[in-house]
Short mmCIF file of C-alpha atoms (C1' of nucleotides) in Angstrom, two decimals:
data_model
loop_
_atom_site.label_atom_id
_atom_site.label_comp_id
_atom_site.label_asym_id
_atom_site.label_seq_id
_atom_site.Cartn_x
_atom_site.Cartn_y
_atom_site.Cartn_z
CA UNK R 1 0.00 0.00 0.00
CA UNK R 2 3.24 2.42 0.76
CA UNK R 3 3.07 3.78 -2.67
CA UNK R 4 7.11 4.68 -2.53
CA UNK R 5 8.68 5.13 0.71
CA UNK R 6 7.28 6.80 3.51
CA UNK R 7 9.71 8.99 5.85
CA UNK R 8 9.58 7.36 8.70
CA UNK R 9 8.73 10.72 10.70
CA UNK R 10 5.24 10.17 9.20
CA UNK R 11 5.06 6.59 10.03
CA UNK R 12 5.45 8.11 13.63
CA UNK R 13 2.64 9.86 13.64
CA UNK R 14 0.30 7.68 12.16
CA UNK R 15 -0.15 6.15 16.27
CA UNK R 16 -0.87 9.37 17.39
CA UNK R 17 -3.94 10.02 14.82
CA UNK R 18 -5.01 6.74 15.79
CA UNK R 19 -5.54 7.90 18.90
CA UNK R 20 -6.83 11.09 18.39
CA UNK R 21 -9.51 8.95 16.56
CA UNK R 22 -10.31 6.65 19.43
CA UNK R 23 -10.85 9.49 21.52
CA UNK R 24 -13.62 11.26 18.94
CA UNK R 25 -14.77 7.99 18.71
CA UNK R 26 -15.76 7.50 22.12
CA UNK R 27 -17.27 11.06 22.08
CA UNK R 28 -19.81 9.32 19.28
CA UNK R 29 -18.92 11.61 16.20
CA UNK R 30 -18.98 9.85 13.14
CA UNK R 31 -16.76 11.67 10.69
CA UNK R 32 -13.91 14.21 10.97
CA UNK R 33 -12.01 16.42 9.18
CA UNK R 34 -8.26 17.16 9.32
CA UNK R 35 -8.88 20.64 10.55
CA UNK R 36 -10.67 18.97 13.71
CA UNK R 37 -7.65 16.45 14.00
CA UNK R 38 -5.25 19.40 13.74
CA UNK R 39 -6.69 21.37 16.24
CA UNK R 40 -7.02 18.23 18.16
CA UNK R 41 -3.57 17.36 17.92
CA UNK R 42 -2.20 20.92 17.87
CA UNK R 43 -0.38 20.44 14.26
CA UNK R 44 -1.58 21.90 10.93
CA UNK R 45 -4.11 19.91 8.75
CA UNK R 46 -1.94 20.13 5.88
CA UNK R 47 0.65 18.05 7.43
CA UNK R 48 -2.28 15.23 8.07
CA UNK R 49 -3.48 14.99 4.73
CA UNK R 50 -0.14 14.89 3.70
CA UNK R 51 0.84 11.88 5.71
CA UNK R 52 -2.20 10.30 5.13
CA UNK R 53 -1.66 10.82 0.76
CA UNK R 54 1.29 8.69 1.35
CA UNK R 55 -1.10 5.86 2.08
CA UNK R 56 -3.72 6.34 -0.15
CA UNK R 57 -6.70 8.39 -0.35
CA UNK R 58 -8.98 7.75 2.69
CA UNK R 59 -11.47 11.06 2.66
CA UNK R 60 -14.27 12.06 1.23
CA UNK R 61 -14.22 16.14 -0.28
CA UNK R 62 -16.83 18.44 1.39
CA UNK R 63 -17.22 15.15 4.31
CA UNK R 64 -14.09 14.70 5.92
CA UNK R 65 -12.97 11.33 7.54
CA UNK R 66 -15.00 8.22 8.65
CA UNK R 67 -13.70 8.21 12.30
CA UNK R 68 -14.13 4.21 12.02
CA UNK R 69 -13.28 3.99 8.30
CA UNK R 70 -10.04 5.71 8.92
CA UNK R 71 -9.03 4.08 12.65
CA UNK R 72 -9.25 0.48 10.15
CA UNK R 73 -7.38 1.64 7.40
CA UNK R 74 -4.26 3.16 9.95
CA UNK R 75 -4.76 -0.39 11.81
CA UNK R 76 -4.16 -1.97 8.94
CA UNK R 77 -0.96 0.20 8.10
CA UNK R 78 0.51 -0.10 11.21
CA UNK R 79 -0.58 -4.11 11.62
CA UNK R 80 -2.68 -3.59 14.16
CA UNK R 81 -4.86 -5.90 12.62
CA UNK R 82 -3.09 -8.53 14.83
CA UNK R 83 -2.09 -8.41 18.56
CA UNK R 84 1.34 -8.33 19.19
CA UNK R 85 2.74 -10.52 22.02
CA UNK R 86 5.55 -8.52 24.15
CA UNK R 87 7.90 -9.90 27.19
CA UNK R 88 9.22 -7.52 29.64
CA UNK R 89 12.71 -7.76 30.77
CA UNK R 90 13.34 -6.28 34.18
CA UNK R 91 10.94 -6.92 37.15
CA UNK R 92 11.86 -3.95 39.10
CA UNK R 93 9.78 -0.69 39.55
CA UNK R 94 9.19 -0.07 36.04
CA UNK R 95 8.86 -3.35 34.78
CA UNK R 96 6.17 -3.90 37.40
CA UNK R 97 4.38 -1.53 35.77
CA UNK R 98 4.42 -1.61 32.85
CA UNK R 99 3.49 -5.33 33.04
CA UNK R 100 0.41 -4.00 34.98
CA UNK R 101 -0.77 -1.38 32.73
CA UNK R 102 -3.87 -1.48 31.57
CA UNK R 103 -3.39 0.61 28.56
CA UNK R 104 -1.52 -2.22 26.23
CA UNK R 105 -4.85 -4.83 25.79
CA UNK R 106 -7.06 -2.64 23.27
CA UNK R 107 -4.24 -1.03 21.39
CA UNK R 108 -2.59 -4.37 20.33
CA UNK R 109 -0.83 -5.47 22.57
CA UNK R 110 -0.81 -8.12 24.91
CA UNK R 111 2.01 -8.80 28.09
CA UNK R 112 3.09 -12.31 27.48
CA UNK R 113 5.38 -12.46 29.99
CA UNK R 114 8.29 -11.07 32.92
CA UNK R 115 11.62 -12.13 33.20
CA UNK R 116 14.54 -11.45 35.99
CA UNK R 117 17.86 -12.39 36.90
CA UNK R 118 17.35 -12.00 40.42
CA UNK R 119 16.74 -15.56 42.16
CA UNK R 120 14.38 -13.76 44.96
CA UNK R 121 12.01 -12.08 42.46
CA UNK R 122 12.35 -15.64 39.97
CA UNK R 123 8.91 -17.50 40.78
CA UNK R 124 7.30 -14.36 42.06
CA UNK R 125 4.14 -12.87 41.16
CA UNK R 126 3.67 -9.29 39.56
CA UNK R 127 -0.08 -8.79 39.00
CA UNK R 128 -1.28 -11.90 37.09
CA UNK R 129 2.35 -12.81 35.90
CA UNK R 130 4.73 -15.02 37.26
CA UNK R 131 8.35 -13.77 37.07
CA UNK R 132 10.36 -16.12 34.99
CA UNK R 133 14.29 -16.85 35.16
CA UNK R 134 15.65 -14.94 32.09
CA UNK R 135 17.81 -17.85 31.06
CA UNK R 136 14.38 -19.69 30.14
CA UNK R 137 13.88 -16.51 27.58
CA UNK R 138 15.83 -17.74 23.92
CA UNK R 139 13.25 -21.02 24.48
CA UNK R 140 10.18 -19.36 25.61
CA UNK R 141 10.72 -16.23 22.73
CA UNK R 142 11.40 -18.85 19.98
CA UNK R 143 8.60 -21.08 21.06
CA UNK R 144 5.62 -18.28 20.63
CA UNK R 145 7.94 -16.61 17.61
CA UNK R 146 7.98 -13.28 20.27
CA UNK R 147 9.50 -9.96 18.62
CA UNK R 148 8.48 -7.11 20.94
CA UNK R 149 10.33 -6.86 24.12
CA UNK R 150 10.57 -4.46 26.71
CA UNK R 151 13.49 -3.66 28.27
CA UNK R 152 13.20 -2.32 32.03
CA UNK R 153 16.39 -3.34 33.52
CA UNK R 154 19.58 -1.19 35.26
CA UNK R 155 21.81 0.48 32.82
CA UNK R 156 24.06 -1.33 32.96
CA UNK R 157 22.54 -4.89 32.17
CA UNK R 158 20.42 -3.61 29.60
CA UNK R 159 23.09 -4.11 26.49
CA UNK R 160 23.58 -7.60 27.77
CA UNK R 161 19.75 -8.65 27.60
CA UNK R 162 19.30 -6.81 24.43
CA UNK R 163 21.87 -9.45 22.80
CA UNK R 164 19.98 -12.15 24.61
CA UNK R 165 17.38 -11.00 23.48
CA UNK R 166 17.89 -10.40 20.07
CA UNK R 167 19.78 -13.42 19.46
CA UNK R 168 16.67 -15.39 20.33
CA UNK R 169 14.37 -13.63 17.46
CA UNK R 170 13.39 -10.39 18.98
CA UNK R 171 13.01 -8.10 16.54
CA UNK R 172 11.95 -4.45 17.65
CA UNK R 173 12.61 -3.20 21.62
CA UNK R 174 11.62 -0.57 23.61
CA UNK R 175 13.97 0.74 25.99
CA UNK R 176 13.15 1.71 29.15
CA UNK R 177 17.02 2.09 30.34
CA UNK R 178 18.81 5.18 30.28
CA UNK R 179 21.75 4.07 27.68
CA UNK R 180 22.07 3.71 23.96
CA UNK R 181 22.16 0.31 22.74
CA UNK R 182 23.96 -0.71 20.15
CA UNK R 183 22.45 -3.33 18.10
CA UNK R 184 22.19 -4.57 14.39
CA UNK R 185 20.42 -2.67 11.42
CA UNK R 186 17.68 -5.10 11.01
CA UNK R 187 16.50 -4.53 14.30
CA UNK R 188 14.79 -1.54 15.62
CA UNK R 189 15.18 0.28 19.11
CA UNK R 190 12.72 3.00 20.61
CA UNK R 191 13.63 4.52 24.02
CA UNK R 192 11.61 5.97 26.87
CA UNK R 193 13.99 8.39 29.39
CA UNK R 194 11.81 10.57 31.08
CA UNK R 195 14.94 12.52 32.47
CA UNK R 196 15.99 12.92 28.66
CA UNK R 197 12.15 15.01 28.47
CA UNK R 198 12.85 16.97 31.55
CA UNK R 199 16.14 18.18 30.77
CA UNK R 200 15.00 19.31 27.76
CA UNK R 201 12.20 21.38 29.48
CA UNK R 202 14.73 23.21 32.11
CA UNK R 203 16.25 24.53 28.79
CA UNK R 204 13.06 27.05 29.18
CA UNK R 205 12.72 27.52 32.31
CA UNK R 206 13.76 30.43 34.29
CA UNK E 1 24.74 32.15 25.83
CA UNK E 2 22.69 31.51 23.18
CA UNK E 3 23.94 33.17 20.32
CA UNK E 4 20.96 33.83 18.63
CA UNK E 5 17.48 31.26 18.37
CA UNK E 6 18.33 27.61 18.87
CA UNK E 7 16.12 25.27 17.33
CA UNK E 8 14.50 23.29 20.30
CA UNK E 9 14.98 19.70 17.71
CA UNK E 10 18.62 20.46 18.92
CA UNK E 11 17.94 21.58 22.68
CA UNK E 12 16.23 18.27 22.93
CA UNK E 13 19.80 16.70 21.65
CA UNK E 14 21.81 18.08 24.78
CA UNK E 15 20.34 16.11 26.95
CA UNK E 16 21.56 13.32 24.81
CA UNK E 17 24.64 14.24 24.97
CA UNK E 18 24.99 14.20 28.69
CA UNK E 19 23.87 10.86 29.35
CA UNK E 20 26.37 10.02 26.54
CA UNK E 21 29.42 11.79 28.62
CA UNK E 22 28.53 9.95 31.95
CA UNK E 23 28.59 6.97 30.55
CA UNK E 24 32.23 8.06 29.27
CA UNK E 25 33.16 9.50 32.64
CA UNK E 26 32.50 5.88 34.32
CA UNK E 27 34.28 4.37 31.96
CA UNK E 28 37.73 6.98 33.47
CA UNK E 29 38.28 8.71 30.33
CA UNK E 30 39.36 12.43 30.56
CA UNK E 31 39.08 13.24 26.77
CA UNK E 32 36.40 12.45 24.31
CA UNK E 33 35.53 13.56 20.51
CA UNK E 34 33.06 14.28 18.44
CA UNK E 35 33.50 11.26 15.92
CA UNK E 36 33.54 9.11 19.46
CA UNK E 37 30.50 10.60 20.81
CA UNK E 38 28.80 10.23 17.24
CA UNK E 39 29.68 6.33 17.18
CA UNK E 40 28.36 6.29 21.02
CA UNK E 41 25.14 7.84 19.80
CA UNK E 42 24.55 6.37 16.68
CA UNK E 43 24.35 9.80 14.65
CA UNK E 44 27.26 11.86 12.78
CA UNK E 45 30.06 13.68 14.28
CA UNK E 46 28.58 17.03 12.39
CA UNK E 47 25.62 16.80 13.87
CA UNK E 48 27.69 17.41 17.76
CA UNK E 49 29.85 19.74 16.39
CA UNK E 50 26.92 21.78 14.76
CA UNK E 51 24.94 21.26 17.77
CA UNK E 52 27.09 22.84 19.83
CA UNK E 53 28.42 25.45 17.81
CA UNK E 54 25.33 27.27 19.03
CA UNK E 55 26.11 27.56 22.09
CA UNK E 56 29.75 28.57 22.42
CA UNK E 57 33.30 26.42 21.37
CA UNK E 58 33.95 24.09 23.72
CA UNK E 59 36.80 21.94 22.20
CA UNK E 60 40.23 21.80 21.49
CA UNK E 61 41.46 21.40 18.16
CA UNK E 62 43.58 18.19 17.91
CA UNK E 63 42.37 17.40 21.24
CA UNK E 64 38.56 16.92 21.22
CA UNK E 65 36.43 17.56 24.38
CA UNK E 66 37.46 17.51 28.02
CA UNK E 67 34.75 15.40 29.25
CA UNK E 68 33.81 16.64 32.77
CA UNK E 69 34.21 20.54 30.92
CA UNK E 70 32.03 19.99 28.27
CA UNK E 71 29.56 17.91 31.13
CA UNK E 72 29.48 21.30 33.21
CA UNK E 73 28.59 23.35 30.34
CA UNK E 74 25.46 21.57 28.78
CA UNK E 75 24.46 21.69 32.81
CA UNK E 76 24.74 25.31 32.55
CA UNK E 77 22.90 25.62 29.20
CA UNK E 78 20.21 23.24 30.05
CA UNK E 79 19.81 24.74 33.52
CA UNK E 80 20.33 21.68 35.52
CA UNK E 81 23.25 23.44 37.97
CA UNK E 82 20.24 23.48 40.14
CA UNK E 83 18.13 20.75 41.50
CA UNK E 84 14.56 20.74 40.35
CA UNK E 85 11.68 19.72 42.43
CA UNK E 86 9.18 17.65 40.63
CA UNK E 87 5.95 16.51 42.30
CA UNK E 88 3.91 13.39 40.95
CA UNK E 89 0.24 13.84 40.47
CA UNK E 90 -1.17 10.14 40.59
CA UNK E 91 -0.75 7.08 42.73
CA UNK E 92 -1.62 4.19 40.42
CA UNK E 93 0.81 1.70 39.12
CA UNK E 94 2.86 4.75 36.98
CA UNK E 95 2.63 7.02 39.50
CA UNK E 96 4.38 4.45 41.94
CA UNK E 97 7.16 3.32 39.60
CA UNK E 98 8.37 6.89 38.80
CA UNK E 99 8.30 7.93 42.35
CA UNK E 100 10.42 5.18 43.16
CA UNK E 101 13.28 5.69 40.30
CA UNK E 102 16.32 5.97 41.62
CA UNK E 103 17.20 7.49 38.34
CA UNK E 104 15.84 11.02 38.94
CA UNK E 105 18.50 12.24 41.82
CA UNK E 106 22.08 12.10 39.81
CA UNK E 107 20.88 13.92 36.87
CA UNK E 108 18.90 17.30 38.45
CA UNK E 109 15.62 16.14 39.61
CA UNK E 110 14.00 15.45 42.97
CA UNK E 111 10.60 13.89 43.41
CA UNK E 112 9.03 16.18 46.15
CA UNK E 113 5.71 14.71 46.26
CA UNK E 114 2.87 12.44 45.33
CA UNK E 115 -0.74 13.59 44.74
CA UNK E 116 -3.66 11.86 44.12
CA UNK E 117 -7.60 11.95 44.97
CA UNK E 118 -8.46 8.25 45.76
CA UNK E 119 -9.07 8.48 49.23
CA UNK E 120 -7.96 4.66 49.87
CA UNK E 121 -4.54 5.83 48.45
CA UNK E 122 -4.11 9.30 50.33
CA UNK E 123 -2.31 9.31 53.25
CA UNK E 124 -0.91 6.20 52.27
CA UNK E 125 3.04 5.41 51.07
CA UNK E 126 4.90 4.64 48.35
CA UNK E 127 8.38 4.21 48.79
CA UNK E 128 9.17 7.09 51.22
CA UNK E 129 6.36 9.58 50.05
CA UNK E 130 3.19 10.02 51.63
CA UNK E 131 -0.02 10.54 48.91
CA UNK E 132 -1.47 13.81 49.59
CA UNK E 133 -4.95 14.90 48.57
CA UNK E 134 -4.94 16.30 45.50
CA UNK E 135 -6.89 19.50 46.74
CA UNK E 136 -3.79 20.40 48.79
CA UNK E 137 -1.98 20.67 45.05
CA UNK E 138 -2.00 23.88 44.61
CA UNK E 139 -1.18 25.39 48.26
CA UNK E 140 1.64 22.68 47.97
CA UNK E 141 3.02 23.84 44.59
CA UNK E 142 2.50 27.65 45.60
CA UNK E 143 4.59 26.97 48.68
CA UNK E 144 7.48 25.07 47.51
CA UNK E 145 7.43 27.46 43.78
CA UNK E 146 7.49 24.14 42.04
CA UNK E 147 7.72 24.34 38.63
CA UNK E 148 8.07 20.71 37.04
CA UNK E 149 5.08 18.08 37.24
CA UNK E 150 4.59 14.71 35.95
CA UNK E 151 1.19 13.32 35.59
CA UNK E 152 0.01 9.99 35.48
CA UNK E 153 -3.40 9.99 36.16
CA UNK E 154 -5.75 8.05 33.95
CA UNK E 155 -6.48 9.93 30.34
CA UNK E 156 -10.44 10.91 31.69
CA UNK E 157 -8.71 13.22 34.42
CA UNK E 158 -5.47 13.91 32.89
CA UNK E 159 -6.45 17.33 31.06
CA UNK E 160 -8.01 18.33 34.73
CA UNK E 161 -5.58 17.88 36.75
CA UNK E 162 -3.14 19.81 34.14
CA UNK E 163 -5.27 22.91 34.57
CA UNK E 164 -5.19 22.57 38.33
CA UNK E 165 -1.77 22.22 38.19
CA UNK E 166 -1.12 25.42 35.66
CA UNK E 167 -3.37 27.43 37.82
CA UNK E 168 -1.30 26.73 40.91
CA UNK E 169 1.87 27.72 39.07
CA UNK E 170 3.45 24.87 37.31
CA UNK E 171 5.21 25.44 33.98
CA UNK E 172 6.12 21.98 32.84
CA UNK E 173 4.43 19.05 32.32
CA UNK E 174 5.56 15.30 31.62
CA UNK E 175 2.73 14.00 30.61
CA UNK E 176 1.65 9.92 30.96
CA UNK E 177 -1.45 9.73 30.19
CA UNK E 178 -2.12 8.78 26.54
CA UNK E 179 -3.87 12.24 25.51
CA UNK E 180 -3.16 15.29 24.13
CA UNK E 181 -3.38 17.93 26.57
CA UNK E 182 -4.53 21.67 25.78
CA UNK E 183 -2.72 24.27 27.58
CA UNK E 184 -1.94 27.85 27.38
CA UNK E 185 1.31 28.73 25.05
CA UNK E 186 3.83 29.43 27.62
CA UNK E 187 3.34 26.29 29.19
CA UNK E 188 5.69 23.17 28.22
CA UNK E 189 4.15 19.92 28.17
CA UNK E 190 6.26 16.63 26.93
CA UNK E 191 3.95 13.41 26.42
CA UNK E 192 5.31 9.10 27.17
CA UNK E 193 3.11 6.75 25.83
CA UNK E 194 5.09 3.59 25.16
CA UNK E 195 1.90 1.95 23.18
CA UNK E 196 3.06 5.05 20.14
CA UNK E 197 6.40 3.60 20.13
CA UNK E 198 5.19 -0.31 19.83
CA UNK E 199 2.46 1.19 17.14
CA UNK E 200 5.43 3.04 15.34
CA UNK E 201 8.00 -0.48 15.68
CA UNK E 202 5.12 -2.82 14.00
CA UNK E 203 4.65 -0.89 10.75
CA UNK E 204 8.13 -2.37 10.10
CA UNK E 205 8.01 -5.48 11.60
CA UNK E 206 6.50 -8.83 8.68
"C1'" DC G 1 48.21 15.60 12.21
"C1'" DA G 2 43.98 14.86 14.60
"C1'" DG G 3 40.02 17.11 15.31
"C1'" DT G 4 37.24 21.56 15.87
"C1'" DG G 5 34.11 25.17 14.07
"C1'" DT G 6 31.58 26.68 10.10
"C1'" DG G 7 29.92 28.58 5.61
"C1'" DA G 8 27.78 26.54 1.73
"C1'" DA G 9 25.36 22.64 -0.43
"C1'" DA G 10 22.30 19.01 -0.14
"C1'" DG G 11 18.54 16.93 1.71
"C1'" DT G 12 14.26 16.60 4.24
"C1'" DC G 13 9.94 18.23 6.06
"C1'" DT G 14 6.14 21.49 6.38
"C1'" DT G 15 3.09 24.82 4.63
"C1'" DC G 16 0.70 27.07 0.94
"C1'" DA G 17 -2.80 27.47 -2.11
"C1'" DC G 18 -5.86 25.74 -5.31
"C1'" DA G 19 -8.04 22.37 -8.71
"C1'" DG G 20 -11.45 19.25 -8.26
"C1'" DC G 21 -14.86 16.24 -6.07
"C1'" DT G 22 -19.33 15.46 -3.32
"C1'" DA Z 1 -20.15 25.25 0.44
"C1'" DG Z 2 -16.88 22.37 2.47
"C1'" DC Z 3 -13.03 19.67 2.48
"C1'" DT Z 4 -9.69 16.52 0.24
"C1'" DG Z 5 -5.30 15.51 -2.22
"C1'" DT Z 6 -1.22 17.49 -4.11
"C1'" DG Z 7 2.39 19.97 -6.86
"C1'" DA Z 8 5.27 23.82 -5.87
"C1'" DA Z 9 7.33 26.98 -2.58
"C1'" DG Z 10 9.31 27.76 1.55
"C1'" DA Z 11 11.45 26.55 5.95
"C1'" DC Z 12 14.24 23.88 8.43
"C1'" DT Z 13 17.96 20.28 9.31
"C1'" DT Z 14 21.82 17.66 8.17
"C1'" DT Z 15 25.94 16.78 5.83
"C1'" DC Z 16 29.99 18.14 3.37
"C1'" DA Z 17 34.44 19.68 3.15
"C1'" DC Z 18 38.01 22.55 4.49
"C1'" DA Z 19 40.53 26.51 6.75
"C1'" DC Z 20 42.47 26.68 10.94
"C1'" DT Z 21 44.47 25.51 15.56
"C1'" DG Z 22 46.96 23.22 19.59
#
DNA sequence: CAGTGTGAAAGTCTTCACAGCT
DNA sequence: AGCTGTGAAGACTTTCACACTG
């Protein structure tokens, strides 16, 4: 459907429209227009129907959007179609929860699983998982054919499990640990430092 | 400092940078480059020396970058040669986890307290904070002149509790909840919401 | 001679503005 | 009338490549 190649700063916007859309969604409406979405989203409409072009043509002139019509077609982009099985590395603070978080189940995702090194969480229960040993990970991420992982462990364990990890098939992880790993083209990395955010907002403060 | 406007896309690099030159410190080097920092970070050398042209010249030809120097002057630029208080506004699962990140204290920030307005949770602990009631927010804030807040409160009360919080006096948001927020121009707001990353990682994965 | 700082060039992304459809 | 989809223009960002310095 990509009719050449898409920047990928679109492709990372695509989620947030998506949501946009469940939200008007829940509020009933049954089209939209990219003005509304802009305002919405607090970018120009322009720069909506310009991602969305890349796609295909998804509007109707003098209507707008189906709010429905066009949630399916980004689900289908983004394939979202499916859920996506994740594991979480780390059973600390954040990987507690994150593995708790209600927010994953009806945007495709579903918590498979928790691992730790630590023998005195090992066997332990966080919410409805059990923590599993994180040597049992290459077999238990090969058997379900896992490629989303988590990673929520210290700094300075967190280049180690993403090797584990991706030598056992895991394809895409999001990083929860405040370093840059270093891993091979085919596989993609997105991190989450909240200090990263807050530095960057002292810039403007007084 | 700033020599003239700096775009924030490279503001938001700084940061960046910094974690990058801890990591170097631990590892007892006195001296790093641009090319090194580049390789670290998975970008081009350029990019660092561009970046920081804007701000004043911090290297030595031949040499490269004293690392602790160039450490103490993206703490000056990015304001963090003070420690900022931050207060949490939400007890739930998120909430929890970031009050109890260690990570916070070595890098400018200082979680001062937790809010929230479930009355089993108020008055309660987490970690070494007592939850307060929400509705002493803004004396609280007033107070202390706290200028930093980071809310993760579920999406339905997320754009409330902003406004209570920018009517007490706060000027910064990090923002969990997986909304857009409206507020006022001179008002910062940052958003996490790990589900956009995972959405953004599938679109490439089969 | 290794490595910075920087104009100029190249590349990328956003906005404009309007033809054309419903 | 209202709103999309889109070339072309404009704005912004990155990279190049080199003069210069310790």
């Amino acid at each position: 459907m990509p009719a050449k190649r898409v920047p990928d700063i679109v492709v990372a916007r695509l989620p947030l429209y998506l949501r946009a859309l469940s939200a008007m969604q829940h509020s009933g409406k049954e089209f939209t227009s990219s003005q509304e979405m802009a305002q919405w989203l607090g970018i120009s409409s322009a720069q909506i129907r310009k991602d969305l072009s890349h796609f295909g043509e998804f509007g109707k002139q003098g209507t707008g959007y189906s709010i429905t019509g066009l949630q399916q077609k980004l689900r289908q982009i983004l394939n979202l179609e499916r859920e996506w099985p994740i594991i979480i590395i780390g059973a600390g603070n954040i990987g507690s929860a994150i593995a708790n978080y209600p927010g994953f189940a009806h945007r495709g995702f579903r918590v498979c699983a928790v691992f730790d090194n630590d023998p005195r969480k090992i066997g332990s229960h966080i919410g409805r998982y059990e923590v599993y040993d994180v040597r049992e990970l290459p077999t238990f991420v090969r058997r379900h054919g896992i490629q989303l992982a988590m990673i929520a462990v210290p700094a300075e364990s967190a280049q180690e499990v993403a090797d584990l990890a991706i030598a056992a098939g895991i394809k895409a992880i999001l990083n929860y640990a405040p370093i840059n790993l270093s891993v091979p083209d085919h596989i993609r990395v997105e991190n989450i430092d909240p200090v990263l955010h807050l530095q960057h907002m002292t810039y403007y403060l007084a």
